[in-house]
XYZ file of C-alpha atoms in Angstrom:
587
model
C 0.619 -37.869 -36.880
C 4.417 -38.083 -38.694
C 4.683 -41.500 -39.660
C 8.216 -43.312 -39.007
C 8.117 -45.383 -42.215
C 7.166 -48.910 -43.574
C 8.098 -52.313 -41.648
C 8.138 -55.662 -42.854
C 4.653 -57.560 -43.158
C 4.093 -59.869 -40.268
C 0.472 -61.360 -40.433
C -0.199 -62.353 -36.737
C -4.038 -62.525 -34.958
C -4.109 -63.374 -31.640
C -6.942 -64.984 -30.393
C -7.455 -64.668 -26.204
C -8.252 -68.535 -24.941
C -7.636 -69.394 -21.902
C -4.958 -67.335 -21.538
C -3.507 -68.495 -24.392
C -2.820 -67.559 -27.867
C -4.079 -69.877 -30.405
C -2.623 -69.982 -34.594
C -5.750 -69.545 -36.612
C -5.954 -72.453 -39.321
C -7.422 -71.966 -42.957
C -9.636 -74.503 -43.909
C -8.777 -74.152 -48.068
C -11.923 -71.967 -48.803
C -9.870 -68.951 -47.679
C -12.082 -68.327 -44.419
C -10.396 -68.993 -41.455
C -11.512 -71.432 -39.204
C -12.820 -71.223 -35.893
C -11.589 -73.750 -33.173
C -13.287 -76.755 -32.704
C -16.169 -76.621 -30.098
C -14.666 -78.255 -26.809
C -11.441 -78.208 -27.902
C -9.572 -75.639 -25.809
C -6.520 -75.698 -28.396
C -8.663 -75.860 -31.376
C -6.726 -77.566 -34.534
C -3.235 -77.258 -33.365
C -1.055 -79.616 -35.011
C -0.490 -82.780 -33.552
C 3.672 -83.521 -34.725
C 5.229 -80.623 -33.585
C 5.502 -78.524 -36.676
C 5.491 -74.466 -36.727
C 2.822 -72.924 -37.689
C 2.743 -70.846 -40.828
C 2.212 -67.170 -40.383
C 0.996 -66.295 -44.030
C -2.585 -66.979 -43.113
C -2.947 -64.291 -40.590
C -4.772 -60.749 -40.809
C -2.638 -58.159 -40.395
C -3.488 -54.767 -38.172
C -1.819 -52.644 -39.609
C 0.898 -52.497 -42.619
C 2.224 -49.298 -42.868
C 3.015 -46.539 -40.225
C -0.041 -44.317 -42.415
C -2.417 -47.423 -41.204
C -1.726 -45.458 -38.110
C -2.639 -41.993 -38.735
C -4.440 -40.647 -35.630
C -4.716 -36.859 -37.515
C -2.952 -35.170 -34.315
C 0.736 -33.628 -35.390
C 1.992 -33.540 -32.212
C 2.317 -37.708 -31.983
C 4.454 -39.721 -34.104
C 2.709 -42.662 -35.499
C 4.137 -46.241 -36.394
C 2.657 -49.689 -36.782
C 4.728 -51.622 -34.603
C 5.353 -55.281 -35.935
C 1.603 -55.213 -37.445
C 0.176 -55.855 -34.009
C -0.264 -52.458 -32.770
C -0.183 -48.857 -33.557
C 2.402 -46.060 -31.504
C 1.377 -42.951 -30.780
C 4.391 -41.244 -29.105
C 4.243 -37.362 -27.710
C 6.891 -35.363 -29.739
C 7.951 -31.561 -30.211
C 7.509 -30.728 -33.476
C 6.018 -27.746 -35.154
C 2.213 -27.767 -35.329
C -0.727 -24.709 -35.563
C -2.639 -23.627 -32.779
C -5.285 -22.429 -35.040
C -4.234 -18.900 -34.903
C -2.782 -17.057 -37.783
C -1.158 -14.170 -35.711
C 1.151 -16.834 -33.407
C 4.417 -17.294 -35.284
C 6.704 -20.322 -33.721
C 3.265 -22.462 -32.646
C 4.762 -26.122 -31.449
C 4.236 -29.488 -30.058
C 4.660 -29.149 -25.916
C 5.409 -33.811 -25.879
C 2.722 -33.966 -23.887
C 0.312 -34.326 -26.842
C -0.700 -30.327 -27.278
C -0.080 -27.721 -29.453
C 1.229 -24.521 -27.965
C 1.052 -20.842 -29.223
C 3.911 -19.335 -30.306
C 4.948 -15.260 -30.236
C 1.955 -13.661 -30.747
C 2.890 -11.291 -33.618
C 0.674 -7.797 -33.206
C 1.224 -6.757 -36.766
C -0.592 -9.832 -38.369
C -3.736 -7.961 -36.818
C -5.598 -5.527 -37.912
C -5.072 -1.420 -36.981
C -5.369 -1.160 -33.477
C -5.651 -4.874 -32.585
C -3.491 -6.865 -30.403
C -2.417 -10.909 -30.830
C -3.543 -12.314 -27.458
C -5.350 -15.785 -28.866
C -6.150 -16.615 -24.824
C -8.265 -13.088 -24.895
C -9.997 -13.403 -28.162
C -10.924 -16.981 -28.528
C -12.415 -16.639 -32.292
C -9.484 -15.087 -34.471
C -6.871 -14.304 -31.447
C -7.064 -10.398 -32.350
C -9.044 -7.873 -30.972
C -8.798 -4.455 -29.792
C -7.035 -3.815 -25.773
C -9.547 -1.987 -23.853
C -8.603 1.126 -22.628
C -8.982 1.221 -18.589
C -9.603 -0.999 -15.992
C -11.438 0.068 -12.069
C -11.373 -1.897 -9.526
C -14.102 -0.982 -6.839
C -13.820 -3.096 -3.988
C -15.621 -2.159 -0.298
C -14.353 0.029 2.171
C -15.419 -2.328 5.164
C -15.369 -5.986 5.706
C -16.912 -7.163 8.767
C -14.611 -10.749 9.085
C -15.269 -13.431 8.553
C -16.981 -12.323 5.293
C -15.069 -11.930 2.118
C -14.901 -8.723 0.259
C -16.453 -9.265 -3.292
C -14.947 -6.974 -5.676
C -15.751 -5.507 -9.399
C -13.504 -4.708 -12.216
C -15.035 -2.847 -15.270
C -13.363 -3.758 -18.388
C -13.752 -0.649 -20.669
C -17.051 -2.635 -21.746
C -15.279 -5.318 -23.251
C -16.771 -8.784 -22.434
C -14.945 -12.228 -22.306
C -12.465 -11.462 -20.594
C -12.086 -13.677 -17.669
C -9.248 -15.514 -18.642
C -7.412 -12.375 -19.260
C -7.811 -10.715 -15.932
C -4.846 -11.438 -13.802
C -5.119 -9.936 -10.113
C -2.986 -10.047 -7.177
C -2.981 -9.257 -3.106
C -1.191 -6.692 -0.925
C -1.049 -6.281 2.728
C -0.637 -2.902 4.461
C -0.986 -0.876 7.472
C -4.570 -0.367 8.898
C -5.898 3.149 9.750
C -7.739 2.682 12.862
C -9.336 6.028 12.871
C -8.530 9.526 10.965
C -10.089 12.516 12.691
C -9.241 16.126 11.773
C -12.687 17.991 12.633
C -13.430 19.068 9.119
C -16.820 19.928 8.229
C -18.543 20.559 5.128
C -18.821 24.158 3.207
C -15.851 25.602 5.439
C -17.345 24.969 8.581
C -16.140 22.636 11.389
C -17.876 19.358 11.860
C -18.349 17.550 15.271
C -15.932 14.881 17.055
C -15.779 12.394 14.453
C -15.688 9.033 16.451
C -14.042 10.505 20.057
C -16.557 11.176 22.579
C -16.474 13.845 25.471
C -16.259 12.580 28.657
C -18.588 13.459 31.057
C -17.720 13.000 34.961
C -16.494 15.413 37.748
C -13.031 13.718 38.244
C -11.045 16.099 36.425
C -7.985 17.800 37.538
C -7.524 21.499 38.526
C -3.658 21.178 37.785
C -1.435 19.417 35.400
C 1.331 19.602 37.097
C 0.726 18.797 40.956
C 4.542 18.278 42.708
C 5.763 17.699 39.613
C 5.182 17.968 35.836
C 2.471 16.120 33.664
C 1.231 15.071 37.132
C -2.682 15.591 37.584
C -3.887 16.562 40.330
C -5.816 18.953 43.479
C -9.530 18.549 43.723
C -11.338 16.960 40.980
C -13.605 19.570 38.912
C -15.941 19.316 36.458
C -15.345 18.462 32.873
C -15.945 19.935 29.922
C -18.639 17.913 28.047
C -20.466 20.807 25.750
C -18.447 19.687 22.254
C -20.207 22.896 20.557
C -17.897 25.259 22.591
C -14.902 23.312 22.289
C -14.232 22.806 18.150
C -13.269 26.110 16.960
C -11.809 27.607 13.862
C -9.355 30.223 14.409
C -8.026 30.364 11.034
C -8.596 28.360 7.861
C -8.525 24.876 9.596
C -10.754 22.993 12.680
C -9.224 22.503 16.236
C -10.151 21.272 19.480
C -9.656 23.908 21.895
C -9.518 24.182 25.641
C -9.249 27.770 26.721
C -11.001 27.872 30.437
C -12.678 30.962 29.518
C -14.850 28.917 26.621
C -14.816 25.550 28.141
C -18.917 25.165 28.181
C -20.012 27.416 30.905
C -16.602 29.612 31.312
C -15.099 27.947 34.305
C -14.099 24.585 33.101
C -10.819 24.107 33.022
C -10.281 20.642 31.329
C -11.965 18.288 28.882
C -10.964 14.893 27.701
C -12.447 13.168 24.547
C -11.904 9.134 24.366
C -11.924 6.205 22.126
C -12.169 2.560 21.737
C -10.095 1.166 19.646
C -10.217 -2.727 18.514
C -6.321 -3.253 17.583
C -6.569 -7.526 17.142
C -4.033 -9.030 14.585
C -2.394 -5.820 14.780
C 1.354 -4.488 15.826
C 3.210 -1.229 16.836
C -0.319 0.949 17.475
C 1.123 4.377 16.564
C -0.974 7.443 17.842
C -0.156 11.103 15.409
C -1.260 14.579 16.387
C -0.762 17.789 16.107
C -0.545 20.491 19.140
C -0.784 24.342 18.683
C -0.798 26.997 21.762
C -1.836 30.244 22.183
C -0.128 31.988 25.523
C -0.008 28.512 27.241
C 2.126 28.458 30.375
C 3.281 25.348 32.407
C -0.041 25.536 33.875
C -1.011 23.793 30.790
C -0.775 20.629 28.511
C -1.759 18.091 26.659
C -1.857 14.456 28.346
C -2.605 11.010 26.278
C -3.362 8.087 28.227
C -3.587 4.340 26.658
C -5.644 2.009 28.797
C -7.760 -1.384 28.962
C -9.448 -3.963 31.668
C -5.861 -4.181 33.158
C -3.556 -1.351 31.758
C -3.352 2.487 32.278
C -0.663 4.085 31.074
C 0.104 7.618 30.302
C 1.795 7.573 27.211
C 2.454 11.354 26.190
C 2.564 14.741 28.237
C 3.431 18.118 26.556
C 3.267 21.122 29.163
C 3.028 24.654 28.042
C 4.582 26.314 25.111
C 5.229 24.122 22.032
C 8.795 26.175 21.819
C 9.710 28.570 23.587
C 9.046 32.047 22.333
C 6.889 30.204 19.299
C 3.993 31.338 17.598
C 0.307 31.225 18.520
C -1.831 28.665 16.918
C 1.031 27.272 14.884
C 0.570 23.415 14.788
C 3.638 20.813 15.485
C 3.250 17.359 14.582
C 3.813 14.329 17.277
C 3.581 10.805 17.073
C 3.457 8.144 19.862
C 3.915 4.604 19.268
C 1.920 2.656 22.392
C 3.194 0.283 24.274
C 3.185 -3.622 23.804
C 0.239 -4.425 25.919
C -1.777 -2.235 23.072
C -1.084 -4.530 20.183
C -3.620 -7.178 19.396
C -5.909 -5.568 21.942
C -9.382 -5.829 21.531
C -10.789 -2.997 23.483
C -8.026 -0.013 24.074
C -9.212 3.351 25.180
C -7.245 6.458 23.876
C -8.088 9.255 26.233
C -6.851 13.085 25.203
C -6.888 15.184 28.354
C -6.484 19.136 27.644
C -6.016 21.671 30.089
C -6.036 25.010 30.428
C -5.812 26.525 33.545
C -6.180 30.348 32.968
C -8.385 32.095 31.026
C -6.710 33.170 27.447
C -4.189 30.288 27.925
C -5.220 28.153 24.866
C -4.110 24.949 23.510
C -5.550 23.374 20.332
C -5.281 19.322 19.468
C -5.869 18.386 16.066
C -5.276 15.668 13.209
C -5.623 12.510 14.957
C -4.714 9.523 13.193
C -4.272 5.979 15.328
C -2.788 3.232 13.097
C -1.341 0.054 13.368
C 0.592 -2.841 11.573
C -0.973 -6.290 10.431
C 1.013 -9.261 12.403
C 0.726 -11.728 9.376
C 3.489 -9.434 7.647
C 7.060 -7.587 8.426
C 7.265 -4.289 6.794
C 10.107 -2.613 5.807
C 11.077 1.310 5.540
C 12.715 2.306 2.090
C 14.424 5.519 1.467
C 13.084 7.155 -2.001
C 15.212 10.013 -1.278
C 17.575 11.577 1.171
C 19.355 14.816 1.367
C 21.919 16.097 3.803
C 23.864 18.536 1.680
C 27.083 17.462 2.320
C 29.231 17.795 0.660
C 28.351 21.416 -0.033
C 28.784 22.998 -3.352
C 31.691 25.321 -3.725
C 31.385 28.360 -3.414
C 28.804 27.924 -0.520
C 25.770 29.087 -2.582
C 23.286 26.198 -3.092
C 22.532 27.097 -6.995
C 19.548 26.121 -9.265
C 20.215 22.639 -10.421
C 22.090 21.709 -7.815
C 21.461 17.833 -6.690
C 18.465 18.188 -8.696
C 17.053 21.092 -6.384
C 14.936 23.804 -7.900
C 15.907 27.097 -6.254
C 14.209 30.450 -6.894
C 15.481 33.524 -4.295
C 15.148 36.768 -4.157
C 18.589 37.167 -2.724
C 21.888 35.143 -3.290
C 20.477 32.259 -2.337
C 20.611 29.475 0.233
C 23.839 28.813 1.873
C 24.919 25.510 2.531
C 26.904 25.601 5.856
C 26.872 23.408 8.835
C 23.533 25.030 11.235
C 22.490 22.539 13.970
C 24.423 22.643 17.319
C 26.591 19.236 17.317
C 26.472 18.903 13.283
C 28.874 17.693 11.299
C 27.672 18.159 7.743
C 25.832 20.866 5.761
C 22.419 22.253 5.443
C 20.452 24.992 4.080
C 20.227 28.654 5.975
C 18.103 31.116 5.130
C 19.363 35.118 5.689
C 17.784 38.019 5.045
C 16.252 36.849 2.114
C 13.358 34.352 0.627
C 13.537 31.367 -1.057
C 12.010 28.280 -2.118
C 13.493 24.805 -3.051
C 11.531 22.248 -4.904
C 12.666 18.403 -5.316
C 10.976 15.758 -7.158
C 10.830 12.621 -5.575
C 9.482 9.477 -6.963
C 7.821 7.240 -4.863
C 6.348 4.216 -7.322
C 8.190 1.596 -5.032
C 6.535 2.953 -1.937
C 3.010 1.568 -1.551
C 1.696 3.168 1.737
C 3.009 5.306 4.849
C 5.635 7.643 3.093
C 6.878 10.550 5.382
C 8.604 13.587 4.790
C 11.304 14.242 7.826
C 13.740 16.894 8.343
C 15.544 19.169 11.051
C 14.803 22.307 11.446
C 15.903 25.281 13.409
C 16.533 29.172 13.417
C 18.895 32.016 14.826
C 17.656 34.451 16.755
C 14.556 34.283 15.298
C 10.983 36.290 15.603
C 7.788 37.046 13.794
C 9.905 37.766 10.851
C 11.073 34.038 9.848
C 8.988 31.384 9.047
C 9.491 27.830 7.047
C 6.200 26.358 4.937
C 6.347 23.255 3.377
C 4.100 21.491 0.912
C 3.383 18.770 -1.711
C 2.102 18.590 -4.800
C 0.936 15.420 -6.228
C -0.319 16.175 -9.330
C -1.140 19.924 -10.508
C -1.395 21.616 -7.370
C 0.618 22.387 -3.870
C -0.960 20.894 -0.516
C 0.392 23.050 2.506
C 1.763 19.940 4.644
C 3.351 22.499 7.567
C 4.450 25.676 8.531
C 6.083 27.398 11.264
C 7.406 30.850 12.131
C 8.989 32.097 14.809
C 11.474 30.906 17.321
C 11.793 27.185 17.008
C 13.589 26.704 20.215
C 17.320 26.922 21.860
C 19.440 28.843 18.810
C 21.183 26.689 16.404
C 19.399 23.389 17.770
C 17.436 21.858 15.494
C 14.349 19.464 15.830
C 13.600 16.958 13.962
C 10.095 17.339 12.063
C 8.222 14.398 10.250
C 5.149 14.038 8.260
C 2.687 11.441 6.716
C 2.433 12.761 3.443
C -0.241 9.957 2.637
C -2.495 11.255 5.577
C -2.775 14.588 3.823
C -3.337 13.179 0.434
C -2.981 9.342 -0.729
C -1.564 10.032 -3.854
C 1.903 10.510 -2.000
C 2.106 6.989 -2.509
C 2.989 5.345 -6.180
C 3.428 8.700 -7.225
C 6.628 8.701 -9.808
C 6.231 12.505 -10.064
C 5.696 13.805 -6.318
C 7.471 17.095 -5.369
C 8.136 18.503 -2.273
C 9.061 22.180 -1.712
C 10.423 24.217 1.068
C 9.705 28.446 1.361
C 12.014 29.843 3.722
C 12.196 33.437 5.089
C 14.481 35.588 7.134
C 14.104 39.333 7.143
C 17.412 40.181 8.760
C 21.021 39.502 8.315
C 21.577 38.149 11.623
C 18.361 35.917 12.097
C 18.614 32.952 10.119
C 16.301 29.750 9.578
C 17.733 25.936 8.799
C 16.834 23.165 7.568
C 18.748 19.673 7.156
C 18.605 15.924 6.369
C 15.695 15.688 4.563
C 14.217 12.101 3.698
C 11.429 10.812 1.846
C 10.622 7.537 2.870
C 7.680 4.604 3.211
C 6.617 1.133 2.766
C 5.754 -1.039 0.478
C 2.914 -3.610 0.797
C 4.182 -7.447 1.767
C 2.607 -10.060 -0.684
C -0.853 -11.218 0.318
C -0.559 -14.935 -0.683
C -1.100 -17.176 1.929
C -3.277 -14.653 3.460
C -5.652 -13.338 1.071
C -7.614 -15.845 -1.274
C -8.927 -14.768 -4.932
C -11.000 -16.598 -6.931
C -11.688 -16.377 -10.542
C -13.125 -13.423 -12.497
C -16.768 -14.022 -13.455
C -17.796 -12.169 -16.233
C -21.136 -10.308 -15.664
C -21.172 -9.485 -19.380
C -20.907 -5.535 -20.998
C -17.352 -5.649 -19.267
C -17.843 -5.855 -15.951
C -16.352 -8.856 -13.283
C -17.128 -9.776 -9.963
C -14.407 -11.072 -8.109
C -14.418 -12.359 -4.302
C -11.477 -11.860 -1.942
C -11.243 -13.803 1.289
C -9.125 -13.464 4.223
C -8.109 -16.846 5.236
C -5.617 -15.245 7.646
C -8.800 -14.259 9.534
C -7.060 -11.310 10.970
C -7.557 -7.527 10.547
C -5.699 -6.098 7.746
C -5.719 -3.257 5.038
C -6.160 -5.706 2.003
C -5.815 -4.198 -2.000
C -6.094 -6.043 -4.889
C -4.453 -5.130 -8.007
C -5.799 -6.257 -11.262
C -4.579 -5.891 -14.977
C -5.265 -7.306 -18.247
C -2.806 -9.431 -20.164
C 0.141 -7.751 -21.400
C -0.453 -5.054 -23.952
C 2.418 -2.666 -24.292
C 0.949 -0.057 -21.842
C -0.360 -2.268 -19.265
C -4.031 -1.477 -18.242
C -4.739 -1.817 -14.510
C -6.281 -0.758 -11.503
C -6.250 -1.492 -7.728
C -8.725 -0.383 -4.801
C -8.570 -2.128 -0.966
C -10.923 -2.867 2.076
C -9.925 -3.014 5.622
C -10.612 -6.112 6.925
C -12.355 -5.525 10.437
C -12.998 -7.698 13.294
């Protein structure tokens, strides 16, 4: 609407004739005249003179004749024939008293400027796009996401978001997509009230082809005559402490004479990579008569992917659990029907071996994922002197001796680590983990002297107000002074590993003699973080339900199984208010 300014008076009217523009004449009573019927030029002159413009109408006179009422055009009456109504960038109001800075965009709108909280009232926020009728209103407090666990594909997961009751919202709501690793199954034999439950998804086979050795001509080799299996699950889940196991021990094995039983299941691993198999193995008395046996196998595969034969280590406790994983080979990936089948044998009576936490899990194809480091720690360079002190690289150490000593303890080593002699102690780290989305793992070597009943490492979490025992071993841990290396999902034991800026980790070491010591080295915290679901993953539009809660669909136009989150949050107040929740995407 800014006007330019006045031009000179040019009285013009065209009049469309045949393509032509005609002079209007005045015929002296101050009315002007219309042409002639049947005269296509009307009363043009006949000797060649100009014709007068004084006698025409004008359109406009003044750029104000122009006034369209919008200030983001500047208006001008262009040689009284036409009004301009040209885009510019000049200040304007967006209607909004709390927007400081509002101004023209040139393409004929008025844009908010800085929203400005304190022109609102106590509590309020400036967000004009969230409260449509005086831009202010109050943030709400929380957001949930709830979307569900399954997803049969092709079917879209539709998704809610509760607002903290606050309504209107839609436009305000700004959610995104993650990709992550899929968790095939997760099987640990837990029951409810303390007991043990059943098999969770594995099934016992039942046949009379299995083996009476494990080791026929030559280890993890099955063989002799076939026998009976095992297939009575009641005598095979036992609890011989606080936590559920499988167990094959021949004298329990259903009728007392069985000496192997194998559980199995199908797994459906399409649009997947790098199928990854975790376990965990204890023994009680097992010889090399004994062992554990994973095979991997489909309509044209059969592979035996994993053997472990008697004692765990050597001279190592009973029922103490070590953790293994197995990543299957190629032919697995993307397979729609491959059978994991546990075989576990014991071939004397009292010669027990336990499997337990199962987890199979693989990687979506549509994505690379990456392993970041949230934090290492290989103590070298050692402190000086050798004690490894409270406060040291951000370690909490309480002892009730001198204290850990940082000195070099695994056979072939070149740096530090901390040893454990005649005395107790405990070292704490905090670890934050809000860049790691999924996956993170604790690793670290461990190892011992001379060790016996005496020594023992436990580890744990905490991620959030209490500790989660994670592992713990006592004992001999193998050849002295040779360390192995120990890892562990800390988001299979408890999610909240993951995005967790305040995770700890703690280590509670013991040796009860002088010359029996226990190590532990190169610790590392690491994970993954979820790769960006656009392109995949398909959102449409909150639609408000009213009271504050949103429905939301999200489609997987990859078509391919995935773990799929969404993360939502709600404009930009100055503690952001959001919430995420996923769905596995199944085939």
């Amino acid at each position: 609407m800014r006007i330019l300014g006045i031009l000179p008076l040019i009285i013009l009217v065209a009049i469309a004739g045949c393509g032509k523009v005609q002079p209007v004449k005045d015929g002296g009573d101050g009315e002007a005249d219309a042409p002639d019927a049947g005269d296509a030029t009307g009363d043009l002159p006949t000797d060649g003179s100009d014709v007068t413009t004084d006698d025409a109408p004008t359109v406009c006179v003044t750029d104000e004749d122009c006034d369209d009422g919008d200030p983001c055009t500047d208006d001008a009456c262009v040689d009284g024939e036409s009004c301009d109504h040209s885009f510019n960038t000049e200040p304007c109001s967006d209607g909004y008293d709390c927007t400081t800075g509002d101004i023209c965009d040139g393409a004929g709108s008025c844009t908010g400027g800085t929203p400005d909280d304190g022109a609102c009232g106590s509590g309020e926020l400036c967000r004009p796009e969230c409260f449509s009728a005086t831009g202010c209103g109050a943030a709400p407090t929380s957001l949930v996401v709830d979307c569900p666990d399954t997803v049969t594909l092709p079917a879209a997961a539709s998704c809610s978001i509760s607002l903290d009751g606050v309504a209107g919202q839609s436009a305000c709501i700004d959610c995104t997509t993650g990709i992550g690793p899929v968790v095939l199954s997760n099987d640990d034999f837990e029951g409810t009230g303390g007991a043990c439950g059943g098999l969770g998804g594995w099934s016992l086979v039942t046949c009379d082809n299995c083996m009476e050795s494990v080791s026929s001509g030559a280890p993890c080799t099955p063989g002799g005559r076939t026998t009976t299996c095992c297939s009575d699950a009641s005598t095979i889940i036992a609890n011989p402490g606080s936590d559920c196991f499988l167990r094959s021990d021949r004298d329990n094995n259903c009728s007392g004479d069985e000496r192997e039983w194998r559980i199995e299941r199908t797994h459906d691993t399409s649009g997947l990579a790098d199928i990854e198999v975790c376990f965990r193995i204890a023994e009680d008395g097992a010889t090399n008569n004994e062992g554990v046996l994973l095979h991997a196998e489909d309509s044209t595969h059969s592979e035996q992917v994993f053997c472990q034969m008697g004692p765990i280590m050597a001279g190592g406790p009973a029922e103490m659990e070590w953790p293994y994983c197995v990543v299957l080979p190629a032919w697995a990936q993307d397979n729609p029907a491959l059978v994991l089948r546990f075989i576990v044998h014991s071939h004397d009576g009292g010669d027990i071996l336990y499997l337990d936490d199962i987890v199979v899990r693989g990687w979506p194809d549509v994505c690379t994922f990456t392993r970041t480091v949230a934090f290492e720690e290989d103590f070298d360079p050692c402190p000086s002197p050798t004690r490894i002190a409270d406060g040291w690289n951000g370690w909490s150490v309480t002892t009730d001796g001198a204290g850990p000593t940082c000195t070099n303890v695994c056979t072939g080593g070149t740096s530090g680590g901390a040893r454990a002699a005649d005395e107790e102690w405990t070292m704490i780290h905090a670890v934050d983990t809000s860049g790691l989305d999924a996956d993170v793992r604790l690793c670290f070597d461990v190892g011992d002297h001379r060790a016996d009943g005496g020594e023992w490492i436990k580890v744990s979490l905490d991620t959030g107000g209490w500790w989660l025992d994670a592992w713990e071993w006592e004992d001999q841990w193998g050849t002295d002074d040779a360390c192995e290396r120990v890892c562990l999902n800390l988001t299979d034991i408890d999610r909240a590993a993951a995005r967790n800026p305040g995770l700890r980790i703690r280590f509670n070491v013991r040796s009860d003699a002088s010359d029996r010591f226990v190590y532990i080295d190169d610790v590392v915290v690491d994970g993954v973080a979820l790769c960006d679901g656009t392109g995949s993953l398909l959102l449409d539009t909150p639609s408000d339900e009213g009271g504050g809660s949103y429905t939301i669909e999200m489609e997987n136009d990859a078509g391919t199984q995935m773990w799929a989150e969404m993360t939502c949050s709600w404009d930009s107040p100055p503690t952001p208010v959001t919430g995420s929740d996923g769905t596995r995407f199944m085939p």
